[in-house]
mmCIF file of C-alpha atoms in Angstrom:
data_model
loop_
_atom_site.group_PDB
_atom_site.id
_atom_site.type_symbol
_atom_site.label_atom_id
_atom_site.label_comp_id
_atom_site.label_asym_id
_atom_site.label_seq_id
_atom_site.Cartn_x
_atom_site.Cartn_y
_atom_site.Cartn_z
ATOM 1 C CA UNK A 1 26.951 -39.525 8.294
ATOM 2 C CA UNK A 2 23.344 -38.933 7.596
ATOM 3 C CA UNK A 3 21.052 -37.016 9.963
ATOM 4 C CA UNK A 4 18.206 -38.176 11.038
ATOM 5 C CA UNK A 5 16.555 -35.761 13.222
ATOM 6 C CA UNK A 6 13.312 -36.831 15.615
ATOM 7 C CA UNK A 7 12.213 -33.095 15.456
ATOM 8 C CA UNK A 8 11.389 -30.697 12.176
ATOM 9 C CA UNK A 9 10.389 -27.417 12.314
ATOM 10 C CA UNK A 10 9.381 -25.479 9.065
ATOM 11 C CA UNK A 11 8.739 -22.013 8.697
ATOM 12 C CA UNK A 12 6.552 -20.801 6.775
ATOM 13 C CA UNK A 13 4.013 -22.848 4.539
ATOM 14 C CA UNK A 14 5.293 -24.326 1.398
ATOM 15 C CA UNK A 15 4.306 -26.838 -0.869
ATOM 16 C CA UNK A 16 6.994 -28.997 -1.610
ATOM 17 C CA UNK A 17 8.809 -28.075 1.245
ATOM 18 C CA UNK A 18 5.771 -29.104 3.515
ATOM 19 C CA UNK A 19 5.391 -32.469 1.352
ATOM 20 C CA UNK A 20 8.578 -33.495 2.036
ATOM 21 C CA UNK A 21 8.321 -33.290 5.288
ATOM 22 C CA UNK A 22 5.151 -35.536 5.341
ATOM 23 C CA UNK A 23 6.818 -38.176 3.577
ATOM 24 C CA UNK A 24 9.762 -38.140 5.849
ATOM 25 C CA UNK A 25 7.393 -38.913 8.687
ATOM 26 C CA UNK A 26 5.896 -41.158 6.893
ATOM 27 C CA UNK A 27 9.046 -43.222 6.474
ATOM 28 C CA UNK A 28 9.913 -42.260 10.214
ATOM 29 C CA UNK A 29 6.434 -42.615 12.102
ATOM 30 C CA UNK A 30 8.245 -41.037 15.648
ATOM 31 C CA UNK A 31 9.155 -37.965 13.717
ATOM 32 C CA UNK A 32 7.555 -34.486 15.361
ATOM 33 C CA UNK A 33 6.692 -31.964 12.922
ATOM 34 C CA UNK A 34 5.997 -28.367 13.876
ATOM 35 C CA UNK A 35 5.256 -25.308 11.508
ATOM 36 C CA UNK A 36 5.635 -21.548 11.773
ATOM 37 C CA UNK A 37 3.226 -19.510 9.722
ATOM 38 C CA UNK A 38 4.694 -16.038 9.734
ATOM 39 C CA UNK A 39 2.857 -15.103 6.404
ATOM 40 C CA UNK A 40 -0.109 -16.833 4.539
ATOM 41 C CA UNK A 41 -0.414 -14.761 1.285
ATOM 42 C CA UNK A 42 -3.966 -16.754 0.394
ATOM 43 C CA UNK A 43 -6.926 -14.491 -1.899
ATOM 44 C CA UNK A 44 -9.473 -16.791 -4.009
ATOM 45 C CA UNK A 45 -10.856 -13.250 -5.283
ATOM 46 C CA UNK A 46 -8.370 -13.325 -8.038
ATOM 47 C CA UNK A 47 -8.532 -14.978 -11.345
ATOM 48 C CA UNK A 48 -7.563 -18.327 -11.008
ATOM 49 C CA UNK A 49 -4.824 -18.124 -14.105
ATOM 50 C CA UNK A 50 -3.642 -14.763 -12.540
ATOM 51 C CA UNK A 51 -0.006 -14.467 -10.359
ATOM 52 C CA UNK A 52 -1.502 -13.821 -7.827
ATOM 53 C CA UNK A 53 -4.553 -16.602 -8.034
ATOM 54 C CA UNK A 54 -1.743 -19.733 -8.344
ATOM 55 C CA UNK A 55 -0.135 -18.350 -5.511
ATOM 56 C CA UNK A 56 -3.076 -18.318 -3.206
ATOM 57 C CA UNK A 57 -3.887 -21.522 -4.404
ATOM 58 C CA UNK A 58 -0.412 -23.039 -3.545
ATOM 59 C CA UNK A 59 -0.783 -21.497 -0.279
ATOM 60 C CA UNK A 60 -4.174 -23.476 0.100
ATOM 61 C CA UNK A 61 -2.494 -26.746 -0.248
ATOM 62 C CA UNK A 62 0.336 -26.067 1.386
ATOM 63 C CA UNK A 63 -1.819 -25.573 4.314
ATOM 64 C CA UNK A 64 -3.924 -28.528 3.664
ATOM 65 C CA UNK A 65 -0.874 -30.242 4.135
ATOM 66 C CA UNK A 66 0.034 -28.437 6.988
ATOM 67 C CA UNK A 67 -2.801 -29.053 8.869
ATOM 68 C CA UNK A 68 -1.575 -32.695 9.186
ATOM 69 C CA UNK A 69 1.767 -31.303 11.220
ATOM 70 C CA UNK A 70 2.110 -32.343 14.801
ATOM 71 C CA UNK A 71 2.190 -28.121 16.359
ATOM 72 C CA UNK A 72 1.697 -25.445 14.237
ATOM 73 C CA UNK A 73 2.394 -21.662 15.322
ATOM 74 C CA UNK A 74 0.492 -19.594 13.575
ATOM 75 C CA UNK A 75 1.090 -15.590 13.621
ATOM 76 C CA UNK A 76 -2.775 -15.127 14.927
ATOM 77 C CA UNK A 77 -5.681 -16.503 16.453
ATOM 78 C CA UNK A 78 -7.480 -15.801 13.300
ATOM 79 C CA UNK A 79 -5.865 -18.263 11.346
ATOM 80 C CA UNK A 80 -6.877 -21.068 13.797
ATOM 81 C CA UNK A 81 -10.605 -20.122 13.788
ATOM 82 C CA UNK A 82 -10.527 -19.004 9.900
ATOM 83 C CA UNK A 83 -8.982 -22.161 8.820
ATOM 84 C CA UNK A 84 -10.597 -24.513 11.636
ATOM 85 C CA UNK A 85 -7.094 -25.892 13.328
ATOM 86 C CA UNK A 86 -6.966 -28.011 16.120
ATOM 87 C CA UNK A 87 -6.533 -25.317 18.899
ATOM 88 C CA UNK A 88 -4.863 -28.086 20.953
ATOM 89 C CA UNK A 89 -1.943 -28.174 18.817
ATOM 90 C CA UNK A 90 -1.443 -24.647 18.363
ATOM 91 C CA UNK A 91 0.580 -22.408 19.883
ATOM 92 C CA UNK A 92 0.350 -18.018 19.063
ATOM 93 C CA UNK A 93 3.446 -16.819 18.512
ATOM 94 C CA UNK A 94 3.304 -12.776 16.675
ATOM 95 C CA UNK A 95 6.891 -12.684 15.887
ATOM 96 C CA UNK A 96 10.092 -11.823 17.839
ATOM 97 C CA UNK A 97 12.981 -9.656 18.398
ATOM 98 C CA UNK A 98 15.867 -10.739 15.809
ATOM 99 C CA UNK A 99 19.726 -9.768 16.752
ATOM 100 C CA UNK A 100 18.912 -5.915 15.951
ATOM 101 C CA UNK A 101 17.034 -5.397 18.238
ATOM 102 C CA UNK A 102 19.848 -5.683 20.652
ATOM 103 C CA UNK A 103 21.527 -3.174 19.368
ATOM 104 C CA UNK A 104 18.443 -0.509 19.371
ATOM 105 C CA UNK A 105 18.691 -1.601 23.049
ATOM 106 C CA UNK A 106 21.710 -0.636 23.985
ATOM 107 C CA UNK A 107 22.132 2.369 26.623
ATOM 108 C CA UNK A 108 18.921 4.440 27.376
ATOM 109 C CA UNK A 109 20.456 7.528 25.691
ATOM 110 C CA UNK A 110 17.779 9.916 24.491
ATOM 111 C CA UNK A 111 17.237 10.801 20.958
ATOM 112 C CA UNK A 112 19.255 13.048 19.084
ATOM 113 C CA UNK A 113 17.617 14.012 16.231
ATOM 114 C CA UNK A 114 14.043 15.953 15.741
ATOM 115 C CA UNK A 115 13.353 13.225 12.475
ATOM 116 C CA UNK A 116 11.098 10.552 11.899
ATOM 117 C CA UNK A 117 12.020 7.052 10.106
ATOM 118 C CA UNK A 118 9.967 4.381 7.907
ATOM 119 C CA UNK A 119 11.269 0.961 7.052
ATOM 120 C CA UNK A 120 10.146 -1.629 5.600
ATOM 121 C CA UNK A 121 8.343 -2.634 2.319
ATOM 122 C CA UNK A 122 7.173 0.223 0.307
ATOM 123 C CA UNK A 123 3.261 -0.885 -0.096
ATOM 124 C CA UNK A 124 0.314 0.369 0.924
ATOM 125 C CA UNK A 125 -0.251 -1.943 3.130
ATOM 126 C CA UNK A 126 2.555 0.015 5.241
ATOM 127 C CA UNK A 127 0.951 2.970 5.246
ATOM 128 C CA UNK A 128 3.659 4.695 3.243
ATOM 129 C CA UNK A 129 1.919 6.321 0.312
ATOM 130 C CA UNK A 130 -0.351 7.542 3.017
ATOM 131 C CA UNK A 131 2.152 8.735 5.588
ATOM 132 C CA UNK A 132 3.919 10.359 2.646
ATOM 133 C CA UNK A 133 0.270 12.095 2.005
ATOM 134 C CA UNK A 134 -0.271 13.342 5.274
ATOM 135 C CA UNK A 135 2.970 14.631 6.219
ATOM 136 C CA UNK A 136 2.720 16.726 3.196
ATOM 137 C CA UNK A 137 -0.516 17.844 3.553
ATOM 138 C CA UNK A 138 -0.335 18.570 7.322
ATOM 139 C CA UNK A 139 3.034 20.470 6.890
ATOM 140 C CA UNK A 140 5.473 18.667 9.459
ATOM 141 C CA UNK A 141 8.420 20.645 8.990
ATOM 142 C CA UNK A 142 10.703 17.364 10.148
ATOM 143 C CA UNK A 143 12.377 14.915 8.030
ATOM 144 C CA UNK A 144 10.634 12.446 7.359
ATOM 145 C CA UNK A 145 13.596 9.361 6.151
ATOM 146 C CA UNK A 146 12.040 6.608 4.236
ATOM 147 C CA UNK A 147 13.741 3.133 3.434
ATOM 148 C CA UNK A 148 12.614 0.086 1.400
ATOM 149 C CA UNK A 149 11.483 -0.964 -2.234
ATOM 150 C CA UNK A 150 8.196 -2.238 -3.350
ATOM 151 C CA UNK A 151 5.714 -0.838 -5.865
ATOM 152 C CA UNK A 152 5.627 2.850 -4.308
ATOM 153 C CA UNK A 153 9.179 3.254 -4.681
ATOM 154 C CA UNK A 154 8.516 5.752 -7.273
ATOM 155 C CA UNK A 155 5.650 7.474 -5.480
ATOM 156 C CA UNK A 156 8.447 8.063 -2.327
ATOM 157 C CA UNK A 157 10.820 9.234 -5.012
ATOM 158 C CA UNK A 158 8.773 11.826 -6.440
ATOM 159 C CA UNK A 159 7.819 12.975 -3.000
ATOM 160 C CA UNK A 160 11.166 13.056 -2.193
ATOM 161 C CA UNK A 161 12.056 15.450 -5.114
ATOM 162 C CA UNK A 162 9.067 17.721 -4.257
ATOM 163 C CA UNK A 163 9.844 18.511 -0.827
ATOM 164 C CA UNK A 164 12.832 18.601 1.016
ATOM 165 C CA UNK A 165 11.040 17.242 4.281
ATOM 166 C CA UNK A 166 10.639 13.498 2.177
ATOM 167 C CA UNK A 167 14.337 11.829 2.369
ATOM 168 C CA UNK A 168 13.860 8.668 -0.113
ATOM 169 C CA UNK A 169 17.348 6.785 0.859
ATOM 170 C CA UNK A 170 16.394 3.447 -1.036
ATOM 171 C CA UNK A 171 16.971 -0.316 -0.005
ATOM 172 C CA UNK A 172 19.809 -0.552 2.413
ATOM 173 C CA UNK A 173 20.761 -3.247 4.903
ATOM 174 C CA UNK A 174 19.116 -3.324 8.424
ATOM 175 C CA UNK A 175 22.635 -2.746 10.129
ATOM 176 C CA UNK A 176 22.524 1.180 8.082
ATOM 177 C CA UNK A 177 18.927 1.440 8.688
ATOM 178 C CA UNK A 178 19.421 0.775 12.429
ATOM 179 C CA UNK A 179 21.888 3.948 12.749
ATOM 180 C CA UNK A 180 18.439 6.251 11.894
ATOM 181 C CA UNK A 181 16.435 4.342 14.136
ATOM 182 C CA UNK A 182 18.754 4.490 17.014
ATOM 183 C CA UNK A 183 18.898 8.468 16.536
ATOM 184 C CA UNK A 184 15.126 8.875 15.490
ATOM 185 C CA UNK A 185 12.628 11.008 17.332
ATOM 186 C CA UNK A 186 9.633 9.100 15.764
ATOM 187 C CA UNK A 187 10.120 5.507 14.232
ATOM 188 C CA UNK A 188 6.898 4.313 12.229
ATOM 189 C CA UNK A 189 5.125 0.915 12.232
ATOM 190 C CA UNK A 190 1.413 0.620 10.234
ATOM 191 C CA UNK A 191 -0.721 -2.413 8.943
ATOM 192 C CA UNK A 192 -3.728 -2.196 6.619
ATOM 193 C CA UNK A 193 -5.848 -5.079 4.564
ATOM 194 C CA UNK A 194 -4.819 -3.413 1.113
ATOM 195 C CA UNK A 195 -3.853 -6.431 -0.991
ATOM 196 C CA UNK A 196 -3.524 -8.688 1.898
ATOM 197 C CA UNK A 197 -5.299 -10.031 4.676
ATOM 198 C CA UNK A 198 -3.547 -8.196 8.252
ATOM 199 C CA UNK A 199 -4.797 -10.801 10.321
ATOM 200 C CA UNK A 200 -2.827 -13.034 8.316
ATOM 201 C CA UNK A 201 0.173 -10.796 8.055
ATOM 202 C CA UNK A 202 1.257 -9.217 11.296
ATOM 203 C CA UNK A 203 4.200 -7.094 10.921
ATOM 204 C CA UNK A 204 6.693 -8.878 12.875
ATOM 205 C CA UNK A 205 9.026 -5.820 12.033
ATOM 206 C CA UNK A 206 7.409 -3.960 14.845
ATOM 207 C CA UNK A 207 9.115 -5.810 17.660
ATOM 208 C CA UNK A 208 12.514 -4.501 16.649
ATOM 209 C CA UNK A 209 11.326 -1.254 15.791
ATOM 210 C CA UNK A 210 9.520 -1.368 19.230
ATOM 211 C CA UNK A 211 13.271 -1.131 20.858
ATOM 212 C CA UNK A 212 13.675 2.183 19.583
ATOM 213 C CA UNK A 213 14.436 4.838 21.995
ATOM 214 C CA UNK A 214 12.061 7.140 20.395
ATOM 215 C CA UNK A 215 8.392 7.297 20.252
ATOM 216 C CA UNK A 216 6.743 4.285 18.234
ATOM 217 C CA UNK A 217 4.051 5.452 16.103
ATOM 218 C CA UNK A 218 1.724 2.666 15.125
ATOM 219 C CA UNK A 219 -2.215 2.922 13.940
ATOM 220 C CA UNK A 220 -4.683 0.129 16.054
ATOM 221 C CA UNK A 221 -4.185 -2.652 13.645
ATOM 222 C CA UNK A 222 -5.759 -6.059 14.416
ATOM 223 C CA UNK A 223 -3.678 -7.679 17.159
ATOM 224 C CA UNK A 224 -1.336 -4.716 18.131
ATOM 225 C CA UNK A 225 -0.401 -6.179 21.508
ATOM 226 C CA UNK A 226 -1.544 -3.783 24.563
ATOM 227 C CA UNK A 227 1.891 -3.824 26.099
ATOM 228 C CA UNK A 228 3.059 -2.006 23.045
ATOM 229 C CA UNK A 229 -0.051 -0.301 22.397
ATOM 230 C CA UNK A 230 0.185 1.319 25.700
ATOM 231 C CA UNK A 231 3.770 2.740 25.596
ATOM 232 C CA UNK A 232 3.050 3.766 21.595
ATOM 233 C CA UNK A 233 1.476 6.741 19.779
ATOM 234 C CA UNK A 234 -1.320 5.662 18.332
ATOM 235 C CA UNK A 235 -2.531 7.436 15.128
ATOM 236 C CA UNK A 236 -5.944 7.083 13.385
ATOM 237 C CA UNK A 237 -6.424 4.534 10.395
ATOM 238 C CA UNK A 238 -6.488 7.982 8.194
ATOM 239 C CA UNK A 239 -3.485 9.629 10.338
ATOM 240 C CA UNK A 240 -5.570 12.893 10.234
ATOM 241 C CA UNK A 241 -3.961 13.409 13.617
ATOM 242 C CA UNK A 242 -0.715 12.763 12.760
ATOM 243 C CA UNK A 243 1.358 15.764 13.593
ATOM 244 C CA UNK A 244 -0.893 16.544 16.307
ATOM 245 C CA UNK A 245 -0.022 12.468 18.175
ATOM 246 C CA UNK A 246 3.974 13.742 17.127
ATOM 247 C CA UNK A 247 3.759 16.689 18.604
ATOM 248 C CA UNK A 248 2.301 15.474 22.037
ATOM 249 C CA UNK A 249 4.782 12.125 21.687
ATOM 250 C CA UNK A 250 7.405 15.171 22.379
ATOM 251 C CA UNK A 251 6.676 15.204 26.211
ATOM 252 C CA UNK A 252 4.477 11.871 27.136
ATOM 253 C CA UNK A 253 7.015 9.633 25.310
ATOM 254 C CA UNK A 254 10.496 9.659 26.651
ATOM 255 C CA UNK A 255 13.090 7.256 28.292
ATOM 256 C CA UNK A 256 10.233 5.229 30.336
ATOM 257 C CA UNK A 257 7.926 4.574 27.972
ATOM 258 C CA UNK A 258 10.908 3.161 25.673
ATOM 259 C CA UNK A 259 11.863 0.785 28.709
ATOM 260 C CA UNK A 260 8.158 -0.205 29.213
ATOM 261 C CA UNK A 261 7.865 -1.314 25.532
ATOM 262 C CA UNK A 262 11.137 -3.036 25.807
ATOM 263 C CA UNK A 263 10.389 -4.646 28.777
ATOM 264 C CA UNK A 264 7.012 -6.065 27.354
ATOM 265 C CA UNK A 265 8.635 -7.055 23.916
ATOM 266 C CA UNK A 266 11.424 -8.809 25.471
ATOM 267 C CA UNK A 267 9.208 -10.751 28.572
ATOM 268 C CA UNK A 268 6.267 -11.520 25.291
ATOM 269 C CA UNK A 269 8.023 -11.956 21.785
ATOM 270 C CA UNK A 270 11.522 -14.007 22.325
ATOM 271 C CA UNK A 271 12.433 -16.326 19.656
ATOM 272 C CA UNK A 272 14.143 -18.468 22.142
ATOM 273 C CA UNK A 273 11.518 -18.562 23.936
ATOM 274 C CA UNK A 274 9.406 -20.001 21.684
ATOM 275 C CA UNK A 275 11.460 -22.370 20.244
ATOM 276 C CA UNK A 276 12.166 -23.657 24.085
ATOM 277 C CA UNK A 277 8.094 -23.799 24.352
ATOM 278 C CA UNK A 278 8.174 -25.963 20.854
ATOM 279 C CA UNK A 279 10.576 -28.131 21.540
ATOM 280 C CA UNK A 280 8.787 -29.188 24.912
ATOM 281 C CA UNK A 281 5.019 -29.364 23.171
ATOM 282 C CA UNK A 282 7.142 -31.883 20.496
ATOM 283 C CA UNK A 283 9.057 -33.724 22.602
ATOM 284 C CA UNK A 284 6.004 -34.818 24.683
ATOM 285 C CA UNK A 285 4.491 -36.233 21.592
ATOM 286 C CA UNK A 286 7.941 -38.010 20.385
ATOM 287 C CA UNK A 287 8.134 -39.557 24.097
ATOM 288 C CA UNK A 288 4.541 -40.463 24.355
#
């Protein structure tokens, strides 16, 4: 038996993927579409012939094509006045909490361990290479307990080998990394526009991480939501004040500020709850 659904959601923008789509509705006009646009990698400052120029290019007509879609749910309100969208058909969705996050909920137990913890992709637009700088050059005598890959892998490595306060443990799987963040003192979460566009790229990441019992430290990157913002540490862009926000994290953020943030992330940033507001925005259209 062949499916033939009244509702498609995509996620993510893709070419063929997006075309495809189109012509289905084309062959079935009640068909709702609806697209979620987590990342949009697009930079005409390249060469055109370069990687990273066809890419951006794809990315331009995916969207093109994209535009077309009966809801899209872009990851800011950037992209709708960058790109010109029809606001009416747009919903603002950041990201939200996956399965993990459950877990880094359970219990209220505090901390056990005086260490800090990066995940994620190993780039500078992370902050890694610069978190890596700092905590070396201010001399925080905690361990600091990187995972990820990416292009600064080595850079991390070296580090690593240089001091004994710079654990590099390599890619593992988010159930391992979880264990550290569960036990972590300070969990990390930066954004910068270094070879991407951050209000096109919100780390979604940070809503899981934001479950943490320990402190969340986070710079003020474009669209860091207030209700995390609030119950966070908030460095500067340059973390020049990096050990001195850890240190006073040690007594202003505890057990309440880690239910606050929870609270926040799971009344604001619910996949289910999205998908619940999506499916009513489509099936309005499809009943019209």
């Amino acid at each position: 038996m062949k499916a033939k659904p009244d509702v498609c959601i995509q996620y993510n923008s893709y070419f063929f993927e997006n075309l495809v789509l189109l012509i289905y509705r084309a062959i079935r006009a009640k068909v709702a579409l609806a697209i979620i646009i987590q990342d949009l990698h697009i930079d005409l400052s390249v060469g055109v012939f370069s990687k990273r120029g066809l890419r951006s290019i794809s990315q331009r007509l995916a969207f093109w094509l994209a535009r077309t879609f009966d809801l899209i749910v872009p990851i800011s309100a950037s992209i709708v006045d960058d790109f010109r969208l029809d606001s009416s058909k747009c919903i603002i969705f950041q990201g939200g909490i996956t399965k993990f996050a459950n877990d880094l909920m359970l219990g209220e137990r505090p901390v056990s361990q005086a260490i800090g913890v990066f995940a994620g992709a190993l780039e500078s637009y992370n902050g890694v290479d610069l978190l890596v700088q700092q905590w070396l050059g201010q001399k925080i005598g905690y361990p600091l307990h990187i995972f990820g890959r990416g292009r600064l892998a080595e850079f991390v490595s070296s580090a690593a080998t240089e001091s004994s306060h710079i654990v590099y443990h390599g890619f593992l799987d988010e159930q391992s990394v979880l264990g550290w963040q569960q036990v972590a003192r300070w969990n990390f979460c930066f954004r910068y526009s270094i070879g991407l566009n951050q209000d096109y790229f919100f780390p979604s990441k940070l809503f899981n991480v934001a479950c943490a019992p320990g402190a969340l430290v986070v710079n003020n990157f474009n669209s860091l939501p207030e209700g995390i913002k609030n119950h966070s540490c908030v460095v500067a862009d340059d973390m020049s004040n990096l050990s001195l926000q850890m240190r006073e994290s040690l007594t202003s953020v505890g057990v309440l500020e880690a239910r606050e943030r929870r609270n926040y992330v799971l009344s604001n940033h619910s996949w289910a709850a999205c998908i619940d507001q999506m499916f009513r925005f489509l099936s309005s259209r499809v009943n019209a």
